[in-house]
mmCIF file of C-alpha atoms in Angstrom:
data_model
loop_
_atom_site.group_PDB
_atom_site.id
_atom_site.type_symbol
_atom_site.label_atom_id
_atom_site.label_comp_id
_atom_site.label_asym_id
_atom_site.label_seq_id
_atom_site.Cartn_x
_atom_site.Cartn_y
_atom_site.Cartn_z
ATOM 1 C CA GLN Z 17 -39.511 -122.361 -172.979
ATOM 2 C CA VAL Z 18 -40.207 -125.601 -174.116
ATOM 3 C CA LEU Z 19 -43.454 -127.601 -172.340
ATOM 4 C CA LEU Z 20 -43.284 -131.388 -172.299
ATOM 5 C CA VAL Z 21 -46.054 -133.807 -171.650
ATOM 6 C CA GLU Z 22 -45.196 -137.953 -171.645
ATOM 7 C CA SER Z 23 -48.112 -140.185 -171.884
ATOM 8 C CA GLY Z 24 -48.223 -143.970 -172.520
ATOM 9 C CA GLY Z 25 -46.766 -145.618 -169.443
ATOM 10 C CA GLY Z 26 -48.683 -148.581 -167.829
ATOM 11 C CA LEU Z 27 -47.899 -151.898 -165.887
ATOM 12 C CA VAL Z 28 -47.128 -154.232 -168.567
ATOM 13 C CA GLN Z 29 -45.962 -158.164 -168.308
ATOM 14 C CA ALA Z 30 -42.281 -158.875 -168.799
ATOM 15 C CA GLY Z 31 -41.735 -159.580 -172.279
ATOM 16 C CA GLY Z 32 -44.736 -156.950 -173.569
ATOM 17 C CA SER Z 33 -43.955 -153.715 -175.760
ATOM 18 C CA LEU Z 34 -45.210 -150.312 -174.699
ATOM 19 C CA ARG Z 35 -44.702 -147.257 -176.608
ATOM 20 C CA LEU Z 36 -44.737 -143.841 -174.655
ATOM 21 C CA SER Z 37 -44.727 -140.748 -176.819
ATOM 22 C CA CYS Z 38 -44.018 -136.988 -175.402
ATOM 23 C CA ALA Z 39 -45.178 -133.828 -176.440
ATOM 24 C CA ALA Z 40 -43.770 -130.845 -176.849
ATOM 25 C CA SER Z 41 -45.194 -127.140 -177.082
ATOM 26 C CA GLY Z 42 -43.725 -123.401 -177.139
ATOM 27 C CA ARG Z 43 -40.716 -122.965 -179.011
ATOM 28 C CA THR Z 44 -39.894 -124.640 -182.350
ATOM 29 C CA PHE Z 45 -39.906 -128.851 -181.453
ATOM 30 C CA SER Z 46 -37.519 -128.993 -184.921
ATOM 31 C CA TYR Z 47 -34.388 -127.154 -183.320
ATOM 32 C CA TYR Z 48 -34.348 -129.361 -180.146
ATOM 33 C CA ALA Z 49 -32.467 -132.764 -179.594
ATOM 34 C CA MET Z 50 -34.487 -134.772 -177.612
ATOM 35 C CA GLY Z 51 -34.005 -137.822 -174.871
ATOM 36 C CA TRP Z 52 -35.774 -140.616 -173.055
ATOM 37 C CA PHE Z 53 -34.103 -140.702 -169.365
ATOM 38 C CA ARG Z 54 -35.670 -142.889 -166.900
ATOM 39 C CA GLN Z 55 -35.173 -143.304 -162.931
ATOM 40 C CA ALA Z 56 -35.995 -146.168 -160.452
ATOM 41 C CA PRO Z 57 -36.455 -145.984 -156.737
ATOM 42 C CA GLY Z 58 -33.277 -145.229 -155.198
ATOM 43 C CA LYS Z 59 -31.379 -144.922 -158.192
ATOM 44 C CA GLU Z 60 -30.167 -141.452 -160.369
ATOM 45 C CA ARG Z 61 -31.709 -140.629 -163.657
ATOM 46 C CA GLU Z 62 -30.200 -142.766 -166.671
ATOM 47 C CA PHE Z 63 -29.999 -142.149 -170.227
ATOM 48 C CA VAL Z 64 -32.260 -144.091 -172.207
ATOM 49 C CA ALA Z 65 -32.106 -142.795 -175.750
ATOM 50 C CA VAL Z 66 -31.741 -139.431 -177.724
ATOM 51 C CA ILE Z 67 -32.705 -138.550 -181.173
ATOM 52 C CA ASN Z 68 -31.212 -135.775 -182.992
ATOM 53 C CA ARG Z 69 -33.453 -132.670 -184.784
ATOM 54 C CA THR Z 70 -33.921 -134.532 -188.118
ATOM 55 C CA GLY Z 71 -34.279 -137.980 -186.498
ATOM 56 C CA GLY Z 72 -31.490 -138.774 -188.300
ATOM 57 C CA THR Z 73 -28.958 -139.848 -185.167
ATOM 58 C CA THR Z 74 -30.348 -141.831 -182.017
ATOM 59 C CA TYR Z 75 -28.180 -143.144 -179.468
ATOM 60 C CA TYR Z 76 -28.948 -145.902 -177.009
ATOM 61 C CA ALA Z 77 -27.991 -146.719 -173.418
ATOM 62 C CA ASP Z 78 -26.235 -150.814 -173.789
ATOM 63 C CA SER Z 79 -29.524 -151.899 -171.521
ATOM 64 C CA VAL Z 80 -32.030 -150.901 -174.057
ATOM 65 C CA GLN Z 81 -29.836 -151.266 -177.613
ATOM 66 C CA GLY Z 82 -31.858 -153.278 -179.674
ATOM 67 C CA ARG Z 83 -35.047 -153.400 -177.708
ATOM 68 C CA PHE Z 84 -36.040 -149.778 -177.774
ATOM 69 C CA THR Z 85 -36.549 -147.307 -180.489
ATOM 70 C CA ILE Z 86 -36.705 -143.059 -180.693
ATOM 71 C CA SER Z 87 -38.399 -141.684 -183.012
ATOM 72 C CA ARG Z 88 -39.970 -138.373 -183.738
ATOM 73 C CA ASP Z 89 -42.620 -136.619 -185.920
ATOM 74 C CA ASN Z 90 -41.937 -133.185 -186.400
ATOM 75 C CA ALA Z 91 -44.972 -132.491 -187.715
ATOM 76 C CA LYS Z 92 -46.448 -133.626 -184.479
ATOM 77 C CA ASN Z 93 -44.146 -132.478 -182.272
ATOM 78 C CA THR Z 94 -43.841 -135.633 -180.552
ATOM 79 C CA VAL Z 95 -41.625 -137.624 -180.126
ATOM 80 C CA TYR Z 96 -41.891 -141.705 -179.417
ATOM 81 C CA LEU Z 97 -40.130 -144.389 -177.451
ATOM 82 C CA GLN Z 98 -40.820 -147.870 -178.904
ATOM 83 C CA MET Z 99 -40.184 -150.489 -175.687
ATOM 84 C CA ASN Z 100 -39.887 -154.219 -176.682
ATOM 85 C CA SER Z 101 -38.870 -157.070 -175.017
ATOM 86 C CA LEU Z 102 -39.752 -155.009 -171.668
ATOM 87 C CA LYS Z 103 -37.560 -156.109 -168.555
ATOM 88 C CA PRO Z 104 -39.064 -155.752 -164.454
ATOM 89 C CA GLU Z 105 -35.470 -154.013 -164.314
ATOM 90 C CA ASP Z 106 -37.025 -151.023 -167.334
ATOM 91 C CA THR Z 107 -39.308 -150.479 -164.144
ATOM 92 C CA ALA Z 108 -38.905 -146.653 -163.832
ATOM 93 C CA VAL Z 109 -40.622 -143.396 -163.790
ATOM 94 C CA TYR Z 110 -39.590 -141.968 -167.874
ATOM 95 C CA TYR Z 111 -38.868 -138.859 -168.486
ATOM 96 C CA CYS Z 112 -38.811 -136.483 -172.107
ATOM 97 C CA ALA Z 113 -36.684 -134.101 -172.843
ATOM 98 C CA ALA Z 114 -35.156 -131.221 -174.648
ATOM 99 C CA ASP Z 115 -31.950 -129.537 -175.442
ATOM 100 C CA LEU Z 116 -30.503 -127.701 -178.402
ATOM 101 C CA LYS Z 117 -27.347 -130.346 -178.959
ATOM 102 C CA VAL Z 118 -27.643 -133.792 -178.421
ATOM 103 C CA ALA Z 119 -26.479 -135.459 -175.474
ATOM 104 C CA THR Z 120 -26.350 -138.073 -173.060
ATOM 105 C CA THR Z 121 -26.529 -136.606 -169.428
ATOM 106 C CA PRO Z 122 -29.257 -135.526 -167.797
ATOM 107 C CA ASN Z 123 -27.777 -132.167 -166.590
ATOM 108 C CA GLU Z 124 -27.521 -131.183 -170.006
ATOM 109 C CA PHE Z 125 -30.891 -130.608 -170.788
ATOM 110 C CA ASP Z 126 -32.359 -127.337 -170.465
ATOM 111 C CA TYR Z 127 -36.791 -128.854 -170.304
ATOM 112 C CA TRP Z 128 -37.792 -131.768 -168.963
ATOM 113 C CA GLY Z 129 -41.537 -133.784 -168.895
ATOM 114 C CA GLN Z 130 -43.422 -134.634 -165.759
ATOM 115 C CA GLY Z 131 -43.045 -137.996 -166.422
ATOM 116 C CA THR Z 132 -44.829 -141.045 -166.826
ATOM 117 C CA GLN Z 133 -44.885 -144.537 -164.925
ATOM 118 C CA VAL Z 134 -43.667 -148.209 -166.740
ATOM 119 C CA THR Z 135 -44.092 -151.084 -164.373
ATOM 120 C CA VAL Z 136 -42.737 -154.654 -165.308
ATOM 121 C CA SER Z 137 -44.400 -157.447 -163.752
ATOM 122 C CA SER Z 138 -42.061 -160.459 -164.015
#
């Protein structure tokens, strides 16, 4: 079992920045690839970014490429999502997820956090 707790969400103006954190506990954090997903009201959960176990490989959704950066600190059992140049369409609940393999679809991830709300005002 892996327990994930997100933090760092909030209200920000368009063009601003936020950094989300996801703290993990339970099984060895460094065994897991970590992903960030988001879900806006009335929409399906969508892939944002993923990072492999060592942090050496990352993938991003086209919609956030160049604006968001995923990173991890295995010593702190934490994964981060730095979000810059935020847009109103980035408004969503953001979830972190863990799986033993790198993936980009929600149904491939075994463990999920409870989510943190990000609201970007225009």
